[in-house]
mmCIF file of C-alpha atoms in Angstrom:
data_model
loop_
_atom_site.group_PDB
_atom_site.id
_atom_site.type_symbol
_atom_site.label_atom_id
_atom_site.label_comp_id
_atom_site.label_asym_id
_atom_site.label_seq_id
_atom_site.Cartn_x
_atom_site.Cartn_y
_atom_site.Cartn_z
ATOM 1 C CA MET A 14 44.887 -21.174 34.166
ATOM 2 C CA ALA A 15 48.441 -21.938 33.541
ATOM 3 C CA ASP A 16 50.561 -19.762 31.238
ATOM 4 C CA THR A 17 52.236 -22.156 28.755
ATOM 5 C CA THR A 18 52.857 -19.638 25.995
ATOM 6 C CA GLY A 19 54.974 -17.015 27.704
ATOM 7 C CA GLU A 20 52.160 -14.521 27.318
ATOM 8 C CA ARG A 21 50.829 -12.429 30.119
ATOM 9 C CA VAL A 22 47.751 -13.931 31.664
ATOM 10 C CA PRO A 23 44.932 -11.310 32.582
ATOM 11 C CA THR A 24 43.380 -11.734 36.007
ATOM 12 C CA VAL A 25 41.241 -8.658 36.040
ATOM 13 C CA VAL A 26 39.741 -6.792 33.070
ATOM 14 C CA VAL A 27 37.878 -3.527 33.838
ATOM 15 C CA ASP A 28 36.009 -2.215 30.768
ATOM 16 C CA ASP A 29 34.613 1.299 30.615
ATOM 17 C CA VAL A 30 33.237 0.937 34.212
ATOM 18 C CA HIS A 31 31.005 3.566 35.658
ATOM 19 C CA ILE A 32 29.646 3.491 39.288
ATOM 20 C CA THR A 33 26.966 5.718 40.347
ATOM 21 C CA TYR A 34 24.853 5.625 43.601
ATOM 22 C CA LYS A 35 22.695 7.825 45.627
ATOM 23 C CA VAL A 36 23.329 9.429 48.981
ATOM 24 C CA HIS A 37 19.951 10.013 50.894
ATOM 25 C CA GLY A 38 19.606 12.979 53.102
ATOM 26 C CA ALA A 39 23.178 13.957 52.949
ATOM 27 C CA LYS A 40 24.745 17.299 52.160
ATOM 28 C CA THR A 41 27.490 17.721 49.872
ATOM 29 C CA GLY A 42 30.980 17.457 51.421
ATOM 30 C CA ARG A 43 33.960 15.295 51.773
ATOM 31 C CA GLY A 44 33.334 11.948 53.391
ATOM 32 C CA SER A 45 29.638 11.750 52.534
ATOM 33 C CA ALA A 46 30.127 9.602 49.654
ATOM 34 C CA THR A 47 32.318 7.045 51.306
ATOM 35 C CA ALA A 48 29.934 6.775 54.154
ATOM 36 C CA ALA A 49 27.165 6.005 51.783
ATOM 37 C CA LEU A 50 28.971 3.011 50.206
ATOM 38 C CA SER A 51 27.587 0.617 52.806
ATOM 39 C CA ARG A 52 24.048 1.725 52.034
ATOM 40 C CA LEU A 53 23.908 1.569 48.208
ATOM 41 C CA ALA A 54 20.500 3.077 47.401
ATOM 42 C CA SER A 55 17.988 2.133 44.701
ATOM 43 C CA ARG A 56 17.977 4.172 41.441
ATOM 44 C CA ARG A 57 14.446 5.585 41.907
ATOM 45 C CA ALA A 58 14.237 9.184 42.242
ATOM 46 C CA THR A 59 13.845 10.137 45.869
ATOM 47 C CA PRO A 60 13.320 13.704 47.350
ATOM 48 C CA GLY A 61 16.435 14.968 48.945
ATOM 49 C CA ALA A 62 18.798 12.268 47.284
ATOM 50 C CA ARG A 63 22.061 13.337 45.651
ATOM 51 C CA GLU A 64 23.624 11.101 42.990
ATOM 52 C CA VAL A 65 27.392 10.525 43.094
ATOM 53 C CA HIS A 66 29.204 9.377 40.058
ATOM 54 C CA ALA A 67 32.101 7.787 41.820
ATOM 55 C CA VAL A 68 33.901 6.055 38.996
ATOM 56 C CA LYS A 69 33.748 7.477 35.465
ATOM 57 C CA GLY A 70 34.611 5.203 32.455
ATOM 58 C CA VAL A 71 37.626 3.444 33.905
ATOM 59 C CA SER A 72 39.286 0.721 31.870
ATOM 60 C CA PHE A 73 42.406 -1.357 32.351
ATOM 61 C CA ALA A 74 43.695 -4.966 32.498
ATOM 62 C CA ALA A 75 45.748 -6.571 35.506
ATOM 63 C CA TYR A 76 47.943 -9.589 34.920
ATOM 64 C CA LYS A 77 49.314 -12.495 36.996
ATOM 65 C CA GLY A 78 52.332 -11.449 39.093
ATOM 66 C CA GLU A 79 51.570 -7.739 39.159
ATOM 67 C CA ALA A 80 51.304 -5.553 42.088
ATOM 68 C CA ILE A 81 49.330 -2.429 41.270
ATOM 69 C CA GLY A 82 48.973 0.532 43.440
ATOM 70 C CA LEU A 83 45.968 2.911 43.430
ATOM 71 C CA ILE A 84 46.626 6.566 44.203
ATOM 72 C CA GLY A 85 44.580 9.731 44.125
ATOM 73 C CA SER A 86 43.058 12.512 46.366
ATOM 74 C CA ASN A 87 40.381 11.652 49.005
ATOM 75 C CA GLY A 88 37.192 10.776 47.321
ATOM 76 C CA SER A 89 38.793 10.036 44.114
ATOM 77 C CA GLY A 90 37.007 6.631 43.689
ATOM 78 C CA LYS A 91 39.997 4.303 44.846
ATOM 79 C CA SER A 92 38.074 2.270 47.451
ATOM 80 C CA THR A 93 34.921 2.272 45.359
ATOM 81 C CA LEU A 94 36.669 0.799 42.393
ATOM 82 C CA LEU A 95 38.413 -1.859 44.769
ATOM 83 C CA ARG A 96 34.984 -2.897 45.986
ATOM 84 C CA ALA A 97 33.630 -3.223 42.506
ATOM 85 C CA VAL A 98 36.477 -5.441 41.625
ATOM 86 C CA ALA A 99 35.759 -7.511 44.634
ATOM 87 C CA GLY A 100 32.090 -7.944 43.445
ATOM 88 C CA LEU A 101 30.559 -5.858 46.269
ATOM 89 C CA LEU A 102 29.357 -2.910 44.250
ATOM 90 C CA PRO A 103 27.776 -3.502 40.848
ATOM 91 C CA PRO A 104 28.963 -1.262 38.048
ATOM 92 C CA THR A 105 26.170 1.097 36.743
ATOM 93 C CA LYS A 106 27.643 0.725 33.202
ATOM 94 C CA GLY A 107 30.620 -1.404 31.895
ATOM 95 C CA LYS A 108 31.863 -4.765 32.882
ATOM 96 C CA ILE A 109 34.424 -6.354 35.304
ATOM 97 C CA HIS A 110 35.906 -9.643 34.557
ATOM 98 C CA THR A 111 38.028 -11.554 37.072
ATOM 99 C CA GLN A 112 39.858 -14.867 37.101
ATOM 100 C CA GLY A 113 39.138 -16.847 40.339
ATOM 101 C CA GLN A 114 37.660 -15.192 43.424
ATOM 102 C CA PRO A 115 39.012 -11.760 44.400
ATOM 103 C CA SER A 116 39.661 -11.228 48.074
ATOM 104 C CA LEU A 117 39.205 -7.864 49.663
ATOM 105 C CA LEU A 118 41.237 -7.588 52.839
ATOM 106 C CA GLY A 119 39.029 -7.012 55.859
ATOM 107 C CA VAL A 120 35.878 -8.451 54.025
ATOM 108 C CA ASN A 121 36.779 -12.086 53.411
ATOM 109 C CA ALA A 122 38.666 -11.946 56.500
ATOM 110 C CA ALA A 123 35.700 -10.489 58.438
ATOM 111 C CA LEU A 124 36.280 -9.982 62.219
ATOM 112 C CA MET A 125 33.814 -9.843 64.787
ATOM 113 C CA ALA A 126 34.418 -7.445 67.806
ATOM 114 C CA ASP A 127 32.863 -9.670 70.469
ATOM 115 C CA LEU A 128 34.831 -12.717 69.714
ATOM 116 C CA THR A 129 38.458 -13.485 70.626
ATOM 117 C CA GLY A 130 41.228 -12.865 68.210
ATOM 118 C CA GLU A 131 41.832 -16.700 68.208
ATOM 119 C CA ARG A 132 38.251 -17.305 67.239
ATOM 120 C CA ASN A 133 38.483 -14.590 64.487
ATOM 121 C CA VAL A 134 41.444 -16.260 63.067
ATOM 122 C CA VAL A 135 39.287 -19.415 62.717
ATOM 123 C CA LEU A 136 36.330 -17.508 61.208
ATOM 124 C CA GLY A 137 38.473 -15.492 58.922
ATOM 125 C CA GLY A 138 40.300 -18.521 57.507
ATOM 126 C CA LEU A 139 36.966 -20.284 56.919
ATOM 127 C CA ALA A 140 35.716 -17.272 55.214
ATOM 128 C CA MET A 141 38.633 -17.476 52.681
ATOM 129 C CA GLY A 142 37.798 -21.233 52.059
ATOM 130 C CA MET A 143 40.560 -22.632 54.114
ATOM 131 C CA SER A 144 39.825 -25.997 55.848
ATOM 132 C CA ARG A 145 40.080 -26.195 59.666
ATOM 133 C CA LYS A 146 43.246 -28.353 59.201
ATOM 134 C CA GLU A 147 44.731 -25.536 57.165
ATOM 135 C CA ILE A 148 43.770 -22.937 59.735
ATOM 136 C CA ARG A 149 45.444 -25.012 62.540
ATOM 137 C CA GLU A 150 48.706 -25.333 60.501
ATOM 138 C CA ALA A 151 48.724 -21.599 59.688
ATOM 139 C CA TYR A 152 47.576 -20.490 63.168
ATOM 140 C CA ASP A 153 50.917 -19.772 64.855
ATOM 141 C CA GLY A 154 52.285 -18.076 61.768
ATOM 142 C CA ILE A 155 49.346 -15.770 61.556
ATOM 143 C CA VAL A 156 49.529 -14.752 65.230
ATOM 144 C CA SER A 157 53.289 -14.254 64.895
ATOM 145 C CA PHE A 158 53.040 -12.276 61.683
ATOM 146 C CA SER A 159 50.452 -9.870 63.208
ATOM 147 C CA GLY A 160 52.646 -9.173 66.256
ATOM 148 C CA ILE A 161 49.556 -8.588 68.453
ATOM 149 C CA ASN A 162 50.947 -10.857 71.199
ATOM 150 C CA GLU A 163 54.189 -9.101 71.594
ATOM 151 C CA LYS A 164 52.878 -7.026 74.529
ATOM 152 C CA GLY A 165 50.585 -9.756 76.101
ATOM 153 C CA ASP A 166 48.257 -12.474 75.354
ATOM 154 C CA PHE A 167 45.930 -10.353 73.164
ATOM 155 C CA ILE A 168 44.934 -13.156 70.924
ATOM 156 C CA SER A 169 42.704 -14.638 73.769
ATOM 157 C CA LEU A 170 40.920 -11.256 74.351
ATOM 158 C CA PRO A 171 37.890 -9.947 72.401
ATOM 159 C CA MET A 172 38.564 -7.965 69.225
ATOM 160 C CA ARG A 173 36.787 -4.908 70.800
ATOM 161 C CA THR A 174 39.737 -4.559 73.268
ATOM 162 C CA TYR A 175 42.159 -4.103 70.327
ATOM 163 C CA SER A 176 43.288 -0.878 68.937
ATOM 164 C CA SER A 177 42.521 -0.169 65.206
ATOM 165 C CA GLY A 178 46.020 -0.928 64.245
ATOM 166 C CA MET A 179 46.217 -4.252 66.010
ATOM 167 C CA GLY A 180 42.820 -5.170 64.295
ATOM 168 C CA ALA A 181 44.279 -4.134 60.822
ATOM 169 C CA ARG A 182 47.469 -6.147 61.431
ATOM 170 C CA LEU A 183 45.437 -9.165 62.286
ATOM 171 C CA ARG A 184 43.269 -8.733 59.138
ATOM 172 C CA PHE A 185 46.405 -8.520 57.022
ATOM 173 C CA ALA A 186 47.883 -11.534 58.618
ATOM 174 C CA ILE A 187 44.799 -13.618 58.091
ATOM 175 C CA ALA A 188 44.426 -12.593 54.444
ATOM 176 C CA ALA A 189 48.161 -13.091 53.755
ATOM 177 C CA SER A 190 48.294 -16.650 55.309
ATOM 178 C CA LYS A 191 46.933 -18.089 51.865
ATOM 179 C CA SER A 192 47.439 -17.448 48.222
ATOM 180 C CA HIS A 193 44.892 -15.509 46.244
ATOM 181 C CA ASP A 194 44.236 -15.162 42.554
ATOM 182 C CA VAL A 195 43.505 -11.441 43.330
ATOM 183 C CA LEU A 196 44.219 -9.755 46.622
ATOM 184 C CA LEU A 197 42.879 -6.322 47.200
ATOM 185 C CA ILE A 198 44.360 -4.226 50.121
ATOM 186 C CA ASP A 199 42.800 -0.962 51.289
ATOM 187 C CA GLU A 200 45.370 0.941 53.414
ATOM 188 C CA ALA A 201 46.367 -2.053 55.430
ATOM 189 C CA LEU A 202 50.153 -1.099 55.219
ATOM 190 C CA SER A 203 49.602 2.296 56.868
ATOM 191 C CA THR A 204 49.286 0.452 60.229
ATOM 192 C CA GLY A 205 51.971 -0.838 62.422
ATOM 193 C CA ASP A 206 55.549 -0.158 62.933
ATOM 194 C CA ALA A 207 58.426 -0.327 60.283
ATOM 195 C CA ARG A 208 59.083 -3.931 61.119
ATOM 196 C CA PHE A 209 55.315 -4.980 60.476
ATOM 197 C CA GLN A 210 55.336 -2.807 57.301
ATOM 198 C CA ASN A 211 58.411 -4.509 55.999
ATOM 199 C CA ARG A 212 56.979 -7.956 56.671
ATOM 200 C CA SER A 213 53.919 -7.050 54.846
ATOM 201 C CA LYS A 214 55.759 -5.851 51.779
ATOM 202 C CA ASP A 215 57.816 -9.008 51.758
ATOM 203 C CA ARG A 216 54.665 -11.147 51.985
ATOM 204 C CA ILE A 217 53.075 -9.136 49.072
ATOM 205 C CA LYS A 218 56.248 -9.955 47.090
ATOM 206 C CA GLU A 219 55.802 -13.744 47.939
ATOM 207 C CA LEU A 220 52.016 -13.584 46.886
ATOM 208 C CA ARG A 221 53.072 -12.117 43.454
ATOM 209 C CA GLU A 222 55.556 -14.915 42.987
ATOM 210 C CA GLU A 223 52.752 -17.412 43.708
ATOM 211 C CA ALA A 224 51.166 -16.050 40.473
ATOM 212 C CA GLY A 225 48.626 -13.846 42.140
ATOM 213 C CA THR A 226 47.697 -10.267 41.538
ATOM 214 C CA VAL A 227 47.779 -7.596 44.332
ATOM 215 C CA PHE A 228 45.996 -4.373 44.346
ATOM 216 C CA LEU A 229 47.086 -1.799 47.022
ATOM 217 C CA VAL A 230 45.270 1.395 48.009
ATOM 218 C CA SER A 231 47.548 3.476 50.108
ATOM 219 C CA HIS A 232 47.967 7.215 51.000
ATOM 220 C CA SER A 233 51.682 6.479 51.449
ATOM 221 C CA ASN A 234 53.353 7.125 48.020
ATOM 222 C CA ARG A 235 56.494 5.441 49.395
ATOM 223 C CA SER A 236 54.546 2.299 50.174
ATOM 224 C CA ILE A 237 53.296 2.286 46.509
ATOM 225 C CA THR A 238 56.674 2.725 45.027
ATOM 226 C CA GLU A 239 58.383 0.161 47.357
ATOM 227 C CA THR A 240 55.671 -2.430 46.921
ATOM 228 C CA CYS A 241 54.177 -1.958 43.461
ATOM 229 C CA ASP A 242 55.703 -2.025 39.842
ATOM 230 C CA ARG A 243 52.627 -0.302 38.321
ATOM 231 C CA ALA A 244 50.186 2.373 39.475
ATOM 232 C CA LEU A 245 46.716 3.695 38.661
ATOM 233 C CA TRP A 246 45.996 7.355 39.488
ATOM 234 C CA LEU A 247 42.303 8.195 39.876
ATOM 235 C CA GLU A 248 41.064 11.676 40.168
ATOM 236 C CA SER A 249 37.452 12.558 40.681
ATOM 237 C CA GLY A 250 36.552 9.138 39.431
ATOM 238 C CA VAL A 251 38.585 9.389 36.142
ATOM 239 C CA LEU A 252 41.701 7.271 35.446
ATOM 240 C CA ARG A 253 44.235 10.012 34.804
ATOM 241 C CA MET A 254 47.352 7.808 34.388
ATOM 242 C CA ASP A 255 48.363 4.157 34.202
ATOM 243 C CA GLY A 256 52.002 3.147 34.167
ATOM 244 C CA PRO A 257 55.210 2.406 36.089
ATOM 245 C CA ALA A 258 54.640 3.129 39.784
ATOM 246 C CA GLN A 259 57.402 5.692 40.142
ATOM 247 C CA ASP A 260 56.401 7.557 37.024
ATOM 248 C CA VAL A 261 52.758 7.739 38.046
ATOM 249 C CA VAL A 262 53.583 8.859 41.741
ATOM 250 C CA ASP A 263 55.950 11.566 40.492
ATOM 251 C CA ALA A 264 53.059 12.874 38.170
ATOM 252 C CA TYR A 265 50.587 12.812 40.960
ATOM 253 C CA GLU A 266 52.938 14.505 43.394
ATOM 254 C CA ARG A 267 53.504 17.279 40.724
ATOM 255 C CA PHE A 268 49.668 17.631 40.574
ATOM 256 C CA THR A 269 49.261 17.936 44.249
ATOM 257 C CA LYS A 270 51.772 20.717 44.620
ATOM 258 C CA ARG A 271 50.299 22.923 41.982
#
């Protein structure tokens, strides 16, 4: 949808969203909620189940050309919200409206451990809707961007031989090889050396200029302020602040130092 009026065009609208799920047979404690996301349970009452209210009444709108950082403590609901925007977790209450198909980094570009990096580039590209011709044209750039061949021919080896950082860099390189209406990135920029991180930030700027919207979850406040012009601060599932990235990061850092 082209913007011919000069007005901002919304790409994501989150309206009073709550996300609740059940953790079965798990004790309370950090990490248990995150581990349970992959096995979202039914809402029937089950002995020993603990209900987690991960996102609580969050509302905001995102617009074309924006890069939005999500910050907050561990377990604050950032990744849960990102998965909901991607359509992977249904809201318990409220609505999420998106323009086009959101792409969650590491999901649309799903990599398989027993296949070579080369084969995963092809599969990841196909998963994002690229044609085989487009993948062939983008292949050399993807491998170069990831930097995984700088110390050997790793692209021809199975993914299970890669370090976690190498895998994350390849995922980002695949996802960033095409334009997206909405690109959702969860901690990808925390991997790799400074040179790769700078390449990633430059590519995010290009994606924004191509009229896309980028969401970035990162524990690095510096990455948020350098990459994003706006930030959302979630704490215990509640949206505490929405505003200019530097202002939100400053408020969050004051909160964590109390």
